[in-house]
Tab-separated table of C-alpha atoms and ligand atoms in Angstrom:
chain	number	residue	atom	x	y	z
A	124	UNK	CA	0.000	0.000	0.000
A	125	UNK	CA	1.191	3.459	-0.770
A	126	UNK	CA	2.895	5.257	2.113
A	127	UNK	CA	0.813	8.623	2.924
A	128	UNK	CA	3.198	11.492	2.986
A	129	UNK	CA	2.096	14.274	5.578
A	130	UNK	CA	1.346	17.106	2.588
A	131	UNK	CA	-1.711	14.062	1.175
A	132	UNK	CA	-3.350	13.462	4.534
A	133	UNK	CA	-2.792	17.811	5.703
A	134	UNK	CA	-6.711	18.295	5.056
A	135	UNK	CA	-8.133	16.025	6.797
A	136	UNK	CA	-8.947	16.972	10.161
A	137	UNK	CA	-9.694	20.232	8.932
A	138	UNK	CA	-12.146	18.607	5.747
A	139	UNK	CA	-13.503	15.286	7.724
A	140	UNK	CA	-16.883	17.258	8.397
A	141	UNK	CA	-17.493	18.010	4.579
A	142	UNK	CA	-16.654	14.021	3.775
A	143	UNK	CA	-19.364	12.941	5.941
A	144	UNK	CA	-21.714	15.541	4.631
A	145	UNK	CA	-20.388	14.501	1.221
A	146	UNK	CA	-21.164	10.793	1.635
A	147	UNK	CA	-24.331	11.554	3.281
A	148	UNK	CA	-25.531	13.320	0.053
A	149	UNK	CA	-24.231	11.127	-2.229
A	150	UNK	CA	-25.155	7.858	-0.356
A	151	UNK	CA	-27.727	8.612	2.355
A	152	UNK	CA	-25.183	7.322	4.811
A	153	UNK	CA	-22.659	9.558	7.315
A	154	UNK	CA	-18.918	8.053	7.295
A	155	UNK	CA	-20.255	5.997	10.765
A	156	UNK	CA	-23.486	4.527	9.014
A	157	UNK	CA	-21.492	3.779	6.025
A	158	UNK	CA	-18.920	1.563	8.060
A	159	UNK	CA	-21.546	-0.070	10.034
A	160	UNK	CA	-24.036	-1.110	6.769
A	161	UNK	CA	-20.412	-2.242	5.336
A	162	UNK	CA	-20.057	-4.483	7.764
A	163	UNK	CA	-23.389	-5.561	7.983
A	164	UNK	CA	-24.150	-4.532	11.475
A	165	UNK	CA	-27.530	-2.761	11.934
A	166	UNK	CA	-27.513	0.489	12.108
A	167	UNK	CA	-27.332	1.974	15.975
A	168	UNK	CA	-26.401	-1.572	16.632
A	169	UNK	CA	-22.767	-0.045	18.774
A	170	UNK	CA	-23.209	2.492	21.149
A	171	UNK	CA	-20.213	4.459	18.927
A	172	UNK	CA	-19.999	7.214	21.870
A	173	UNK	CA	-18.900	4.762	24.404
A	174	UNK	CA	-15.651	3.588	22.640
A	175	UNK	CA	-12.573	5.404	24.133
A	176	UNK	CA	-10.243	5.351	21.586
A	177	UNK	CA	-6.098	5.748	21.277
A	178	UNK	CA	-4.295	6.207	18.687
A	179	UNK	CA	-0.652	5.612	19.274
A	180	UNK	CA	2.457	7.493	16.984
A	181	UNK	CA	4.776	4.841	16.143
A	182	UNK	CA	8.238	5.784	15.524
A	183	UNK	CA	9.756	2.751	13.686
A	184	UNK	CA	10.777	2.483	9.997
A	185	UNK	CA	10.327	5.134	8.563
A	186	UNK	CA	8.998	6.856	11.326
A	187	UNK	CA	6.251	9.260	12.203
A	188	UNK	CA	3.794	10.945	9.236
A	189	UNK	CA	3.182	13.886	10.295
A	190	UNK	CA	-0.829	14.774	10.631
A	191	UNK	CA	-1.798	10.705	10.533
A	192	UNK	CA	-2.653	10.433	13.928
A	193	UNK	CA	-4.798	13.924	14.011
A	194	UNK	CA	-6.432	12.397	10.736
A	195	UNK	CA	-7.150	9.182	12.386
A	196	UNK	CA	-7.890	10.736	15.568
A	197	UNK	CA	-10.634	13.059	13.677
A	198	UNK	CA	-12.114	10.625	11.287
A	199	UNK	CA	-13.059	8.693	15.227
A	200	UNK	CA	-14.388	11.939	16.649
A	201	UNK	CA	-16.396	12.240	13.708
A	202	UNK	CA	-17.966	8.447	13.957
A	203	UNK	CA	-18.724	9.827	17.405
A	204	UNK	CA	-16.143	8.032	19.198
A	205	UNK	CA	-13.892	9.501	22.146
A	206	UNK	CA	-10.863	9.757	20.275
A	207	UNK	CA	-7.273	11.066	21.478
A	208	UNK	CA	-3.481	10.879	20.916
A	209	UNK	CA	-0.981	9.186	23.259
A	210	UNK	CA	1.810	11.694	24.218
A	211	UNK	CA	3.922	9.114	23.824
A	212	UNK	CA	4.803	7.244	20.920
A	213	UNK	CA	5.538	3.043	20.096
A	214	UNK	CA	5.345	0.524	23.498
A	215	UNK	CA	5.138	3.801	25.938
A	216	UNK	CA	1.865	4.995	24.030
A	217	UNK	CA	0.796	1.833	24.061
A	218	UNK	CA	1.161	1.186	27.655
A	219	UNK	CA	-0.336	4.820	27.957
A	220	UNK	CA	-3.514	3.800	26.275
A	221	UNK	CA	-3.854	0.512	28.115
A	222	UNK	CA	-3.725	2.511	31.841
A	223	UNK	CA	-5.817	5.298	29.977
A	224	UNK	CA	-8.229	2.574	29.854
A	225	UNK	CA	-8.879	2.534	25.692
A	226	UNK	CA	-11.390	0.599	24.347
A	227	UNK	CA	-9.596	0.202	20.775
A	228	UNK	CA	-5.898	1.158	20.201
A	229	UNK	CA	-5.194	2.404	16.993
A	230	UNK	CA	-1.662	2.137	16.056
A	231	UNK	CA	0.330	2.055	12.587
A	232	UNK	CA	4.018	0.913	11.340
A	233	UNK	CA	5.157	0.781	7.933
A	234	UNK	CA	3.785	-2.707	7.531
A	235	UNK	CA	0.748	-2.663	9.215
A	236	UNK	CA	-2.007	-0.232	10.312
A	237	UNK	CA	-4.085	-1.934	13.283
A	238	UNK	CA	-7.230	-1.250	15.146
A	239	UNK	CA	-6.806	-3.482	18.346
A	240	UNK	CA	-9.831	-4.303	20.478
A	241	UNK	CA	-8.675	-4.477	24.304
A	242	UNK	CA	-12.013	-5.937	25.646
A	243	UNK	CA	-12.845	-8.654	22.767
A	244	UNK	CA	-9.293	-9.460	21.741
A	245	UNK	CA	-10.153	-9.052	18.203
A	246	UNK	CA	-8.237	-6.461	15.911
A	247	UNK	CA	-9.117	-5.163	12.591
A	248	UNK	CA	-6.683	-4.448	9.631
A	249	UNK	CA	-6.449	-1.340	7.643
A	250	UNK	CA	-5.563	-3.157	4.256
A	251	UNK	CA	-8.882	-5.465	4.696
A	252	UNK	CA	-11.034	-2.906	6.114
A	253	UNK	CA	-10.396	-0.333	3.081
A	254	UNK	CA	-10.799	-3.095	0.404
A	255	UNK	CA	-13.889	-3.919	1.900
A	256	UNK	CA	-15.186	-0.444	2.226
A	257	UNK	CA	-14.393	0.705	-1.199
A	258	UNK	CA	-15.703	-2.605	-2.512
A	259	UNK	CA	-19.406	-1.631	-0.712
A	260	UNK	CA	-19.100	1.912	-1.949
A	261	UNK	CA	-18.663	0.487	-5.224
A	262	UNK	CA	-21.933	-2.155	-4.907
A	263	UNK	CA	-23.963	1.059	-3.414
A	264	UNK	CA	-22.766	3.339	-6.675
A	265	UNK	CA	-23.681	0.109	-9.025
A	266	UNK	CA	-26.548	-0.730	-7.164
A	267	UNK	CA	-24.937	-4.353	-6.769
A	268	UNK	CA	-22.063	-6.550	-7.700
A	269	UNK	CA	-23.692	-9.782	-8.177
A	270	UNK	CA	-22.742	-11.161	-11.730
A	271	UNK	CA	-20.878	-7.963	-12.986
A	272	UNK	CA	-17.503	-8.183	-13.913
A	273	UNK	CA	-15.441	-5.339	-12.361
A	274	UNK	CA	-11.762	-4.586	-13.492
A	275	UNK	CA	-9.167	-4.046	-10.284
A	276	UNK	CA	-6.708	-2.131	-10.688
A	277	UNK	CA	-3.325	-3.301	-8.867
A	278	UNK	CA	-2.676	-6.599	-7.302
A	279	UNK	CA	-1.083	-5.465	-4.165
A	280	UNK	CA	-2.202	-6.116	-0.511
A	281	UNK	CA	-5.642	-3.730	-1.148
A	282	UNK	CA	-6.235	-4.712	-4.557
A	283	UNK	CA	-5.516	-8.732	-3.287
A	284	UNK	CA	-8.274	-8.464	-0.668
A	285	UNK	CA	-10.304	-6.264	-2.624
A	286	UNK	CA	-10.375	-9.117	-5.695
A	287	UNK	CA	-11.556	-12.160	-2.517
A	288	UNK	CA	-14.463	-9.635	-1.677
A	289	UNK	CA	-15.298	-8.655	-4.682
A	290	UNK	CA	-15.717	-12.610	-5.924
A	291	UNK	CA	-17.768	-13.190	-2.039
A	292	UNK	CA	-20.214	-10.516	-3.445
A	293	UNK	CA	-20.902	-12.774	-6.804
A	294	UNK	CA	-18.403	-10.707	-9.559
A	295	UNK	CA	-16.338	-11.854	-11.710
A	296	UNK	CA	-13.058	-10.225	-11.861
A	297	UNK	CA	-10.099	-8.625	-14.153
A	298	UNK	CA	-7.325	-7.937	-12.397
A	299	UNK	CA	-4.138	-6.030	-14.065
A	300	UNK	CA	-1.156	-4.790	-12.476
A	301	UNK	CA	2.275	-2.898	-13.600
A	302	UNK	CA	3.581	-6.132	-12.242
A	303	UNK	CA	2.241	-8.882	-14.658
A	304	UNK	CA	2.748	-11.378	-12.405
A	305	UNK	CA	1.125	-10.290	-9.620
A	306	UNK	CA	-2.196	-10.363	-11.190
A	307	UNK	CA	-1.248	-13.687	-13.011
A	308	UNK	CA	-0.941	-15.107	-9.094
A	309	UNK	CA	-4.525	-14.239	-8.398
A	310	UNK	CA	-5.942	-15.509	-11.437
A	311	UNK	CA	-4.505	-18.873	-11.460
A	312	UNK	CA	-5.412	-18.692	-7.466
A	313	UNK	CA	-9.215	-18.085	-7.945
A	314	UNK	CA	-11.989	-19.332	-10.431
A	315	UNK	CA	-13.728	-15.760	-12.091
A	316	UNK	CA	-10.447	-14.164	-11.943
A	317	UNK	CA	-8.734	-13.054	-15.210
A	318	UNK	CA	-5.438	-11.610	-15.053
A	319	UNK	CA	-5.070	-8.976	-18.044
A	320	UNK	CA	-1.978	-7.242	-19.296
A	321	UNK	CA	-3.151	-4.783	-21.156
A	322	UNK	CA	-4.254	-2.147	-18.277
A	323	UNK	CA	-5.438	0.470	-21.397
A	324	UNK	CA	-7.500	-2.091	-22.918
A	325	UNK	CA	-9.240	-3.007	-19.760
A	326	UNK	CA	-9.850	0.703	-18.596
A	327	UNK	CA	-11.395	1.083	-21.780
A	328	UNK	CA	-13.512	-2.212	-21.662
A	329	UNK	CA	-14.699	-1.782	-17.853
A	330	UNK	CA	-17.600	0.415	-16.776
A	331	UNK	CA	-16.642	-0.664	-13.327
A	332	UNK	CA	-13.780	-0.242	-11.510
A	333	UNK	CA	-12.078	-0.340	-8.076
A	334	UNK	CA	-8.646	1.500	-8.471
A	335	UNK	CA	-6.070	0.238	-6.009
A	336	UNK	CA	-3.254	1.359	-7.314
A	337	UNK	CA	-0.876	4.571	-7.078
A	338	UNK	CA	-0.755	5.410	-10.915
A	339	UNK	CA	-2.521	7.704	-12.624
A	340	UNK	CA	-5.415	7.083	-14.899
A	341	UNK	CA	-5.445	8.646	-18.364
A	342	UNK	CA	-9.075	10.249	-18.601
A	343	UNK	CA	-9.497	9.459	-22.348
A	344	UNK	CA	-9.523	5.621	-21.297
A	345	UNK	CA	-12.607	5.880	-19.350
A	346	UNK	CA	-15.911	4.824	-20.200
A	347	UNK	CA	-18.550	7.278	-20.108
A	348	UNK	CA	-20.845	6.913	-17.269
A	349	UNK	CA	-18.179	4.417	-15.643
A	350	UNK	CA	-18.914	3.471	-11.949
A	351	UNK	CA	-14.974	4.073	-10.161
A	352	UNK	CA	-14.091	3.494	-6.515
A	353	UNK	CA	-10.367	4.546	-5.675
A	354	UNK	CA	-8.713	3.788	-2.260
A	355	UNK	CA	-5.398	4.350	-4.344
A	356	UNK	CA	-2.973	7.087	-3.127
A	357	UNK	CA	-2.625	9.508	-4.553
A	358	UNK	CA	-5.966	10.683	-6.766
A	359	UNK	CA	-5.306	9.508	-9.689
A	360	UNK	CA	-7.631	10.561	-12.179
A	361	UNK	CA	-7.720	13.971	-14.507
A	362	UNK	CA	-10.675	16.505	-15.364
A	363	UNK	CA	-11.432	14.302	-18.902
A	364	UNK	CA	-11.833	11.097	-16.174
A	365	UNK	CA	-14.131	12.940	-13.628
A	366	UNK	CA	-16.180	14.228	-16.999
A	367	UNK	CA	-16.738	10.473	-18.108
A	368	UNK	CA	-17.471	8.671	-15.040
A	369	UNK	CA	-20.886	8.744	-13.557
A	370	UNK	CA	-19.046	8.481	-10.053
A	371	UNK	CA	-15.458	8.446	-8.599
A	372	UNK	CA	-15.440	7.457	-4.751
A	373	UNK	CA	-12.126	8.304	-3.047
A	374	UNK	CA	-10.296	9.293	0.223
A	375	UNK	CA	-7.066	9.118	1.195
A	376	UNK	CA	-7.566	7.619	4.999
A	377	UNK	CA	-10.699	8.007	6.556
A	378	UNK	CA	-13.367	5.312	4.949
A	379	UNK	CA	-10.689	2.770	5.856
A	380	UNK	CA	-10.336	3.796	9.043
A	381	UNK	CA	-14.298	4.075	9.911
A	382	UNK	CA	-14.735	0.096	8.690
A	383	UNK	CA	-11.695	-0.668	10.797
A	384	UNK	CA	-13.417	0.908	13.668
A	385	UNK	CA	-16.810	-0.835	13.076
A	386	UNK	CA	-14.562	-3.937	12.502
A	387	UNK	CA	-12.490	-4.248	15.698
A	388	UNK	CA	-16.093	-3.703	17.509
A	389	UNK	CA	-18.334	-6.997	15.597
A	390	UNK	CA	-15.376	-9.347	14.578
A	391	UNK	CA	-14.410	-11.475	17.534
A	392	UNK	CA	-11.905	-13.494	15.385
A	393	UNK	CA	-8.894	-12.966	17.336
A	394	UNK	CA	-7.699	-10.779	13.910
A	395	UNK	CA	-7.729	-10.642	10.330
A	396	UNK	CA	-5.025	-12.542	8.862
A	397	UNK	CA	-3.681	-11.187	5.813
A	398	UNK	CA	-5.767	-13.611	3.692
A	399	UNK	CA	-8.570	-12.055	5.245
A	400	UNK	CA	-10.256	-14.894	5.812
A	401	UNK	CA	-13.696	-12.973	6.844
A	402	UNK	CA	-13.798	-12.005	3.447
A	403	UNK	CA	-14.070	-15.227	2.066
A	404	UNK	CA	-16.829	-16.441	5.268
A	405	UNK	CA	-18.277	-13.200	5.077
A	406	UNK	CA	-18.980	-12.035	8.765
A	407	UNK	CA	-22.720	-11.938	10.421
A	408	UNK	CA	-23.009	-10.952	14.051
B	799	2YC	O1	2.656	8.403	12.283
B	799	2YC	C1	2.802	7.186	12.505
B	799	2YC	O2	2.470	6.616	13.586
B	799	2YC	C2	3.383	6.321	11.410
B	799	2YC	N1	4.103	5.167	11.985
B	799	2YC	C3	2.255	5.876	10.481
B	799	2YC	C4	2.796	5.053	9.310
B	799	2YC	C5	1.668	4.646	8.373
B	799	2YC	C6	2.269	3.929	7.165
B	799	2YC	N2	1.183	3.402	6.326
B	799	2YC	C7	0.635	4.140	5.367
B	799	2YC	O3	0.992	5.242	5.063
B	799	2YC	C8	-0.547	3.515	4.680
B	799	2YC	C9	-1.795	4.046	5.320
B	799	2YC	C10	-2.773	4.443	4.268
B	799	2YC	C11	-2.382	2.896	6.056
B	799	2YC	C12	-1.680	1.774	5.523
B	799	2YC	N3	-0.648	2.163	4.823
């Protein structure tokens, strides 16, 4: 997954407010609703305003972005959640949250991004949780999945779990990637999963697509009235794109970080492996 960069994630505290009226408008759902119906839990089914919630800097790697824990830390507050920073960062913040008595520690290296449930033992992933999300904002814009074909753009970790939730919901699948292999893995791996190498062709031959990748999309490719959800970082498509498509859903952080919420609350898996197994199970309550 892309590494955010502090300059892509500076607006969001400050925009998080006109997302969720955004998504409201556009879906009938605020950023909190949205992650709940996403993860099929009924609506006012978690009592959102008692969660205390951490979010812990990590210093490791390549360190601290500046802004993502304020981002995180808003996108919470706006779900309704008590949200805050530890002052301190890595096992001290995380010792900090425990004695603060948090609810859900959110914490992030440069491998993983975790939302850690301290009463159920269950945690929820950021790569899972944004596939999923973006795969649900793309079966609300379509008005369903179920025997479409949808074209994924990049085969990495989101585009991986995004192409196992995307065949749960009942599509078939073309994956491509600037790796060829990558998306040749996946569609020897699964039935209804095509890898393709020509990534022009397939824009052009797609009215659906989930973008999960950090290239830019050449407008002139798109189909008109083409249905595109983007979790990829950064934005990726041009003014000729955005005049074709019917819809392009995309945020840089905070839809993920909503379904993660929602997700360390319902799943009591003791985590989400990698292969996100939920995915393939699907998850009731
Ligand atoms: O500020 C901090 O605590 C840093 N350790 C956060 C590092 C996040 C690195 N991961 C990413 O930039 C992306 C995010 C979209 C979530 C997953 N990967």
């Amino acid at each position: 997954m892309t590494r955010l960069t502090a300059d892509i994630i500076k607006d969001v505290p400050s925009k998080i407010s006109d997302l969720d009226h955004e998504l409201e408008k556009r879906i009938g759902m605020n950023m909190r609703d949205f992650a709940c119906y996403a993860m099929d839990v009924p609506a006012n089914g978690i009592d959102f305003n008692g969660y205390d919630v951490a979010i812990v800097p990590v210093t490791s790697g390549k360190g601290i972005i500046g802004g993502f824990s304020s981002s995180v830390a808003a996108a919470l507050k706006t779900m309704g959640m008590r949200s805050f920073i530890t002052s301190s960062c890595d096992v001290a913040g995380i010792s900090e949250a425990f004695s603060s008595g948090a609810d859900i520690i959110f914490m992030a290296d440069d491998e993983r991004f975790i939302a850690l449930n301290t009463r159920t033992r269950s945690f929820s992933d950021n790569i899972w949780s944004t596939a999923k999300g973006y795969v649900t904002a793309l079966r609300l814009a379509e008005g369903g999945l179920e025997g479409k074909r949808v074209l994924v753009i990049g085969a990495g970790r989101v585009g991986t779990e995004a192409v196992k939730i995307l065949r749960a919901e009942g599509a078939s699948v073309d994956v491509t990637d600037i790796l060829p292999h990558k998306a040749e893995a996946l569609g020897s791996r699964y039935d209804n999963v095509r890898a393709i190498r020509d990534v022009e062709e397939a824009i052009r031959n797609n009215p659906l697509i989930l973008n999960a990748s950090p290239g830019m999309i050449r407008g002139d490719l798109i189909q008109k009235g083409a249905v595109i959800s983007s979790p990829g970082v950064p934005y990726a498509f041009d003014e000729e794109g955005e005049r074709r498509a019917k819809v392009i859903i995309h945020d840089v952080l905070s839809l993920g970080v909503a379904v993660m919420a929602v997700a360390s609350i319902c799943l009591s898996l003791f985590g989400i492996p990698a292969d996100s197994v939920i995915a393939e199970k699907g998850v009731t309550l």
